[in-house]
Amino acid sequence: MIVLFTDYGQSGLYVGQLHTVIQQYAPGTHVIDLIHSLPRFNIQSAAYLLPAYTQSLPNGTVIVCVVDPGVGGNRPHAVVRADGCFYVGPDNGIFDVLVQQASQYTVFHIDWPLPVSNTFHGRDVYAPVASKIHQSGDLDSLDCKVAVHRPTRLAADLAEIIYIDSYGNAMTGMRVSMLKSGVRLSVDGHSLPRASTFSNVPIGECFWYENSNGLIEIAANQASAAEIFDLDIGVKVSIRN
Amino acid sequence: MIVLFTDYGQSGLYVGQLHTVIQQYAPGTHVIDLIHSLPRFNIQSAAYLLPAYTQSLPNGTVIVCVVDPGVGGNRPHAVVRADGCFYVGPDNGIFDVLVQQASQYTVFHIDWPLPVSNTFHGRDVYAPVASKIHQSGDLDSLDCKVAVHRPTRLAADLAEIIYIDSYGNAMTGMRVSMLKSGVRLSVDGHSLPRASTFSNVPIGECFWYENSNGLIEIAANQASAAEIFDLDIGVKVSIRN
Amino acid sequence: MIVLFTDYGQSGLYVGQLHTVIQQYAPGTHVIDLIHSLPRFNIQSAAYLLPAYTQSLPNGTVIVCVVDPGVGGNRPHAVVRADGCFYVGPDNGIFDVLVQQASQYTVFHIDWPLPVSNTFHGRDVYAPVASKIHQSGDLDSLDCKVAVHRPTRLAADLAEIIYIDSYGNAMTGMRVSMLKSGVRLSVDGHSLPRASTFSNVPIGECFWYENSNGLIEIAANQASAAEIFDLDIGVKVSIRN
């Protein structure tokens, strides 16, 4: 199984090209569009979403991870083997939270031998590399070397909005498992109660909860929390003990 | 074949998780995204679209149906076996029109044994249940019991806009087959002519027609009927004999 | 492999129906959504994108091409066999640039024997025809005859914006390979420098480049060129030697 995790936009011309390339390199492979609506150019947001949304994938899954404002520049092409899965993408910070949260990992840098466009490494490098890893089960068929992962710039958790879904629910980069019990959450001066699910609060009211992937998320029952609080990617939340 | 019918939004993080779960429970299954842009939280709209857009699916198809504002609450998990197909989702009214229009059906309630999140039953219950039905061809491997379907609250047809597509065409919940011939349709005080296809009216002009799934639909030739009449989900249409 | 290329919108009810029909006619076929966000009703835009985005598909690929404002009218159903691939869709001009750029091609017109809706020929004709071609490897199982392709109305290249992607990059219908070296590009009175990739210009600045499919494209580094210049489909660009 190859899983795609990008900021390409679901509906445009890029996702389909990834799929066609993968079918040429690894015919019949099951390919899943996990997300293509990552906030554009926002490496930090992708870095926090990546471990939360891939941690339960089965061993051997290959994840193509592309948020890459520096495409065509000289950051290396990386493969991270972490806790049984393979993550393929630019070594530009997108893997920084993943490796912090992983119980074990190795980072590889890849030399890709074929001609490559200046602006679409997802199609020209990462999809072929992912296909080859998927077919062989490892990196044997690739020209790669183990790389030292540079000191991490991102904290393991982030008290900011990192994603807003189509309902207007706003995810933070904080894992609930890292919180002390009894904490309070506030955003833009508003203190929010904790609830376990939507129907525990009146319609239209806001709360925070542990989302289905373990992150703190701000939501409203049958309404858009993002609209109510005018939330956007990067808005800070605060935690008070 | 498993078919997905939800209000999750096409581009976000939810649809891909359904796909990965299904591949874990039923590897290699062909999964089709029929729609993920159902009007949010709107059970009624989904209920009328469901039979219209699944009636021609082949026997044995399993349809995962999720519009579920009460997720985490105590409505039962249901499977409806109707006219050769299996429909899996919350028993919250989403199946009310389906069972009315079906020539035969049975409703089952399911006890799902594994841990479940409070907010994502599509991933944690309905996708696994659908996978098991798809693999066994029936409900044998599930802990289920036949349920009495409570009296139906929704009429078999609804003279309202229930969906607006990306062209701005507006579907109603009325089947054309239920109309007497020679009726007139009006919306917001405007009487609309019937036409059989777009090119039968001048560019920019509005009409109604039998859409390709048997519903009354309001459209305009190369323009957006929804914009012209400021239509939205829930707007009433009237039929005059 | 069957590839879909339409203006249906990714998220609505149409794409999924194409997929279900293909699985009924050709079970197990790998189907790829190349694009469903083609500019609506805009045959010209689709005509220029089609060869650019399908030229590298492997031999035998079947591409379903639908932008069809005249659906239900009397334009023929066509299959174009060009350079090893099969293109299926309405003969309404969508294939005009493809055949000009192809090194060899044949156009066929198809009589489809089964009942057809007035408004969804993609589902009722082109998806079944594509499935049959995919399964047999040719048109043998279809009722078709070679058609004379009428004189082409579209030039081989077009100095206009034909598509704007989700980043705000604006593609033209001009292939870079057709340009003399040293030309200058301007749009709306602004002269744009050429760059090979995004990171070669300062953040926020606009440039033009050869996109990964060989077309002239206007972009900005980590910003939306479409917003900066208020670009839209149909805006002219000019080339000065």
PDB file of N, CA and C in Angstrom, chain C residues 74-118:
ATOM      1  N   ASN C  74     -26.453  16.352 -31.057  1.00  0.00           N
ATOM      2  CA  ASN C  74     -26.136  15.296 -32.022  1.00  0.00           C
ATOM      3  C   ASN C  74     -24.673  15.193 -32.453  1.00  0.00           C
ATOM      4  N   ARG C  75     -23.729  15.768 -31.656  1.00  0.00           N
ATOM      5  CA  ARG C  75     -22.321  15.512 -32.018  1.00  0.00           C
ATOM      6  C   ARG C  75     -22.029  14.030 -31.839  1.00  0.00           C
ATOM      7  N   PRO C  76     -21.138  13.482 -32.694  1.00  0.00           N
ATOM      8  CA  PRO C  76     -20.876  12.036 -32.617  1.00  0.00           C
ATOM      9  C   PRO C  76     -20.079  11.669 -31.363  1.00  0.00           C
ATOM     10  N   HIS C  77     -20.149  10.412 -30.997  1.00  0.00           N
ATOM     11  CA  HIS C  77     -19.261   9.841 -29.993  1.00  0.00           C
ATOM     12  C   HIS C  77     -17.982   9.393 -30.703  1.00  0.00           C
ATOM     13  N   ALA C  78     -16.834   9.856 -30.194  1.00  0.00           N
ATOM     14  CA  ALA C  78     -15.579   9.576 -30.900  1.00  0.00           C
ATOM     15  C   ALA C  78     -14.610   8.760 -30.059  1.00  0.00           C
ATOM     16  N   VAL C  79     -13.789   7.994 -30.776  1.00  0.00           N
ATOM     17  CA  VAL C  79     -12.575   7.427 -30.191  1.00  0.00           C
ATOM     18  C   VAL C  79     -11.423   7.861 -31.092  1.00  0.00           C
ATOM     19  N   VAL C  80     -10.399   8.456 -30.499  1.00  0.00           N
ATOM     20  CA  VAL C  80      -9.198   8.797 -31.255  1.00  0.00           C
ATOM     21  C   VAL C  80      -8.092   7.842 -30.806  1.00  0.00           C
ATOM     22  N   ARG C  81      -7.550   7.111 -31.771  1.00  0.00           N
ATOM     23  CA  ARG C  81      -6.383   6.280 -31.465  1.00  0.00           C
ATOM     24  C   ARG C  81      -5.162   7.082 -31.902  1.00  0.00           C
ATOM     25  N   ALA C  82      -4.368   7.517 -30.939  1.00  0.00           N
ATOM     26  CA  ALA C  82      -3.257   8.429 -31.266  1.00  0.00           C
ATOM     27  C   ALA C  82      -2.007   8.000 -30.521  1.00  0.00           C
ATOM     28  N   ASP C  83      -0.943   7.731 -31.280  1.00  0.00           N
ATOM     29  CA  ASP C  83       0.354   7.413 -30.684  1.00  0.00           C
ATOM     30  C   ASP C  83       0.262   6.357 -29.600  1.00  0.00           C
ATOM     31  N   GLY C  84      -0.534   5.336 -29.838  1.00  0.00           N
ATOM     32  CA  GLY C  84      -0.557   4.190 -28.929  1.00  0.00           C
ATOM     33  C   GLY C  84      -1.598   4.231 -27.823  1.00  0.00           C
ATOM     34  N   CYS C  85      -2.279   5.385 -27.671  1.00  0.00           N
ATOM     35  CA  CYS C  85      -3.335   5.470 -26.653  1.00  0.00           C
ATOM     36  C   CYS C  85      -4.705   5.657 -27.310  1.00  0.00           C
ATOM     37  N   PHE C  86      -5.759   5.462 -26.509  1.00  0.00           N
ATOM     38  CA  PHE C  86      -7.123   5.616 -26.998  1.00  0.00           C
ATOM     39  C   PHE C  86      -7.816   6.722 -26.216  1.00  0.00           C
ATOM     40  N   TYR C  87      -8.393   7.667 -26.914  1.00  0.00           N
ATOM     41  CA  TYR C  87      -9.100   8.786 -26.298  1.00  0.00           C
ATOM     42  C   TYR C  87     -10.574   8.667 -26.642  1.00  0.00           C
ATOM     43  N   VAL C  88     -11.428   8.685 -25.619  1.00  0.00           N
ATOM     44  CA  VAL C  88     -12.854   8.461 -25.816  1.00  0.00           C
ATOM     45  C   VAL C  88     -13.616   9.686 -25.335  1.00  0.00           C
ATOM     46  N   GLY C  89     -14.498  10.224 -26.156  1.00  0.00           N
ATOM     47  CA  GLY C  89     -15.290  11.370 -25.718  1.00  0.00           C
ATOM     48  C   GLY C  89     -16.119  11.930 -26.848  1.00  0.00           C
ATOM     49  N   PRO C  90     -16.755  13.068 -26.616  1.00  0.00           N
ATOM     50  CA  PRO C  90     -17.587  13.675 -27.657  1.00  0.00           C
ATOM     51  C   PRO C  90     -16.715  14.302 -28.751  1.00  0.00           C
ATOM     52  N   ASP C  91     -17.148  14.215 -29.997  1.00  0.00           N
ATOM     53  CA  ASP C  91     -16.402  14.840 -31.096  1.00  0.00           C
ATOM     54  C   ASP C  91     -16.865  16.289 -31.245  1.00  0.00           C
ATOM     55  N   ASN C  92     -16.461  17.096 -30.273  1.00  0.00           N
ATOM     56  CA  ASN C  92     -16.923  18.489 -30.232  1.00  0.00           C
ATOM     57  C   ASN C  92     -15.771  19.480 -30.257  1.00  0.00           C
ATOM     58  N   GLY C  93     -14.575  19.017 -30.609  1.00  0.00           N
ATOM     59  CA  GLY C  93     -13.414  19.898 -30.640  1.00  0.00           C
ATOM     60  C   GLY C  93     -12.397  19.566 -29.554  1.00  0.00           C
ATOM     61  N   ILE C  94     -12.778  18.760 -28.580  1.00  0.00           N
ATOM     62  CA  ILE C  94     -11.868  18.455 -27.471  1.00  0.00           C
ATOM     63  C   ILE C  94     -10.605  17.729 -27.952  1.00  0.00           C
ATOM     64  N   PHE C  95     -10.668  17.085 -29.125  1.00  0.00           N
ATOM     65  CA  PHE C  95      -9.514  16.346 -29.634  1.00  0.00           C
ATOM     66  C   PHE C  95      -8.718  17.129 -30.689  1.00  0.00           C
ATOM     67  N   ASP C  96      -9.090  18.378 -30.941  1.00  0.00           N
ATOM     68  CA  ASP C  96      -8.499  19.123 -32.061  1.00  0.00           C
ATOM     69  C   ASP C  96      -7.004  19.385 -31.907  1.00  0.00           C
ATOM     70  N   VAL C  97      -6.550  19.661 -30.699  1.00  0.00           N
ATOM     71  CA  VAL C  97      -5.125  19.929 -30.517  1.00  0.00           C
ATOM     72  C   VAL C  97      -4.353  18.622 -30.419  1.00  0.00           C
ATOM     73  N   LEU C  98      -4.951  17.644 -29.787  1.00  0.00           N
ATOM     74  CA  LEU C  98      -4.341  16.314 -29.713  1.00  0.00           C
ATOM     75  C   LEU C  98      -3.962  15.797 -31.093  1.00  0.00           C
ATOM     76  N   VAL C  99      -4.881  15.842 -32.026  1.00  0.00           N
ATOM     77  CA  VAL C  99      -4.595  15.258 -33.343  1.00  0.00           C
ATOM     78  C   VAL C  99      -3.557  16.084 -34.107  1.00  0.00           C
ATOM     79  N   GLN C 100      -3.539  17.392 -33.865  1.00  0.00           N
ATOM     80  CA  GLN C 100      -2.504  18.207 -34.504  1.00  0.00           C
ATOM     81  C   GLN C 100      -1.119  17.855 -34.008  1.00  0.00           C
ATOM     82  N   GLN C 101      -1.015  17.567 -32.712  1.00  0.00           N
ATOM     83  CA  GLN C 101       0.294  17.318 -32.128  1.00  0.00           C
ATOM     84  C   GLN C 101       0.700  15.847 -32.242  1.00  0.00           C
ATOM     85  N   ALA C 102      -0.226  14.986 -32.583  1.00  0.00           N
ATOM     86  CA  ALA C 102       0.090  13.553 -32.648  1.00  0.00           C
ATOM     87  C   ALA C 102       0.944  13.251 -33.868  1.00  0.00           C
ATOM     88  N   SER C 103       1.803  12.280 -33.752  1.00  0.00           N
ATOM     89  CA  SER C 103       2.563  11.884 -34.945  1.00  0.00           C
ATOM     90  C   SER C 103       1.709  10.979 -35.829  1.00  0.00           C
ATOM     91  N   GLN C 104       0.811  10.220 -35.250  1.00  0.00           N
ATOM     92  CA  GLN C 104      -0.179   9.522 -36.072  1.00  0.00           C
ATOM     93  C   GLN C 104      -1.458   9.297 -35.279  1.00  0.00           C
ATOM     94  N   TYR C 105      -2.565   9.315 -35.990  1.00  0.00           N
ATOM     95  CA  TYR C 105      -3.842   9.124 -35.303  1.00  0.00           C
ATOM     96  C   TYR C 105      -4.902   8.658 -36.290  1.00  0.00           C
ATOM     97  N   THR C 106      -5.944   8.051 -35.751  1.00  0.00           N
ATOM     98  CA  THR C 106      -7.162   7.743 -36.511  1.00  0.00           C
ATOM     99  C   THR C 106      -8.359   8.132 -35.637  1.00  0.00           C
ATOM    100  N   VAL C 107      -9.351   8.723 -36.259  1.00  0.00           N
ATOM    101  CA  VAL C 107     -10.582   9.081 -35.545  1.00  0.00           C
ATOM    102  C   VAL C 107     -11.688   8.097 -35.936  1.00  0.00           C
ATOM    103  N   PHE C 108     -12.382   7.582 -34.920  1.00  0.00           N
ATOM    104  CA  PHE C 108     -13.518   6.690 -35.162  1.00  0.00           C
ATOM    105  C   PHE C 108     -14.784   7.317 -34.585  1.00  0.00           C
ATOM    106  N   HIS C 109     -15.894   7.045 -35.218  1.00  0.00           N
ATOM    107  CA  HIS C 109     -17.194   7.380 -34.614  1.00  0.00           C
ATOM    108  C   HIS C 109     -17.876   6.094 -34.195  1.00  0.00           C
ATOM    109  N   ILE C 110     -18.544   6.158 -33.038  1.00  0.00           N
ATOM    110  CA  ILE C 110     -19.088   4.955 -32.399  1.00  0.00           C
ATOM    111  C   ILE C 110     -20.610   5.040 -32.340  1.00  0.00           C
ATOM    112  N   ASP C 111     -21.256   3.939 -32.695  1.00  0.00           N
ATOM    113  CA  ASP C 111     -22.683   3.803 -32.384  1.00  0.00           C
ATOM    114  C   ASP C 111     -22.824   2.973 -31.127  1.00  0.00           C
ATOM    115  N   TRP C 112     -23.387   3.548 -30.093  1.00  0.00           N
ATOM    116  CA  TRP C 112     -23.508   2.816 -28.836  1.00  0.00           C
ATOM    117  C   TRP C 112     -24.912   2.245 -28.741  1.00  0.00           C
ATOM    118  N   PRO C 113     -25.027   0.921 -28.573  1.00  0.00           N
ATOM    119  CA  PRO C 113     -26.344   0.288 -28.750  1.00  0.00           C
ATOM    120  C   PRO C 113     -27.303   0.413 -27.574  1.00  0.00           C
ATOM    121  N   LEU C 114     -26.804   0.708 -26.381  1.00  0.00           N
ATOM    122  CA  LEU C 114     -27.701   0.650 -25.225  1.00  0.00           C
ATOM    123  C   LEU C 114     -28.385   1.986 -24.965  1.00  0.00           C
ATOM    124  N   PRO C 115     -29.473   1.970 -24.183  1.00  0.00           N
ATOM    125  CA  PRO C 115     -30.164   3.220 -23.873  1.00  0.00           C
ATOM    126  C   PRO C 115     -29.232   4.178 -23.135  1.00  0.00           C
ATOM    127  N   VAL C 116     -29.412   5.456 -23.396  1.00  0.00           N
ATOM    128  CA  VAL C 116     -28.493   6.475 -22.922  1.00  0.00           C
ATOM    129  C   VAL C 116     -29.325   7.615 -22.347  1.00  0.00           C
ATOM    130  N   SER C 117     -28.877   8.151 -21.189  1.00  0.00           N
ATOM    131  CA  SER C 117     -29.566   9.323 -20.642  1.00  0.00           C
ATOM    132  C   SER C 117     -29.268  10.533 -21.524  1.00  0.00           C
ATOM    133  N   ASN C 118     -30.052  11.589 -21.357  1.00  0.00           N
ATOM    134  CA  ASN C 118     -29.843  12.793 -22.170  1.00  0.00           C
ATOM    135  C   ASN C 118     -28.724  13.679 -21.660  1.00  0.00           C
TER     136      ASN C 118
END
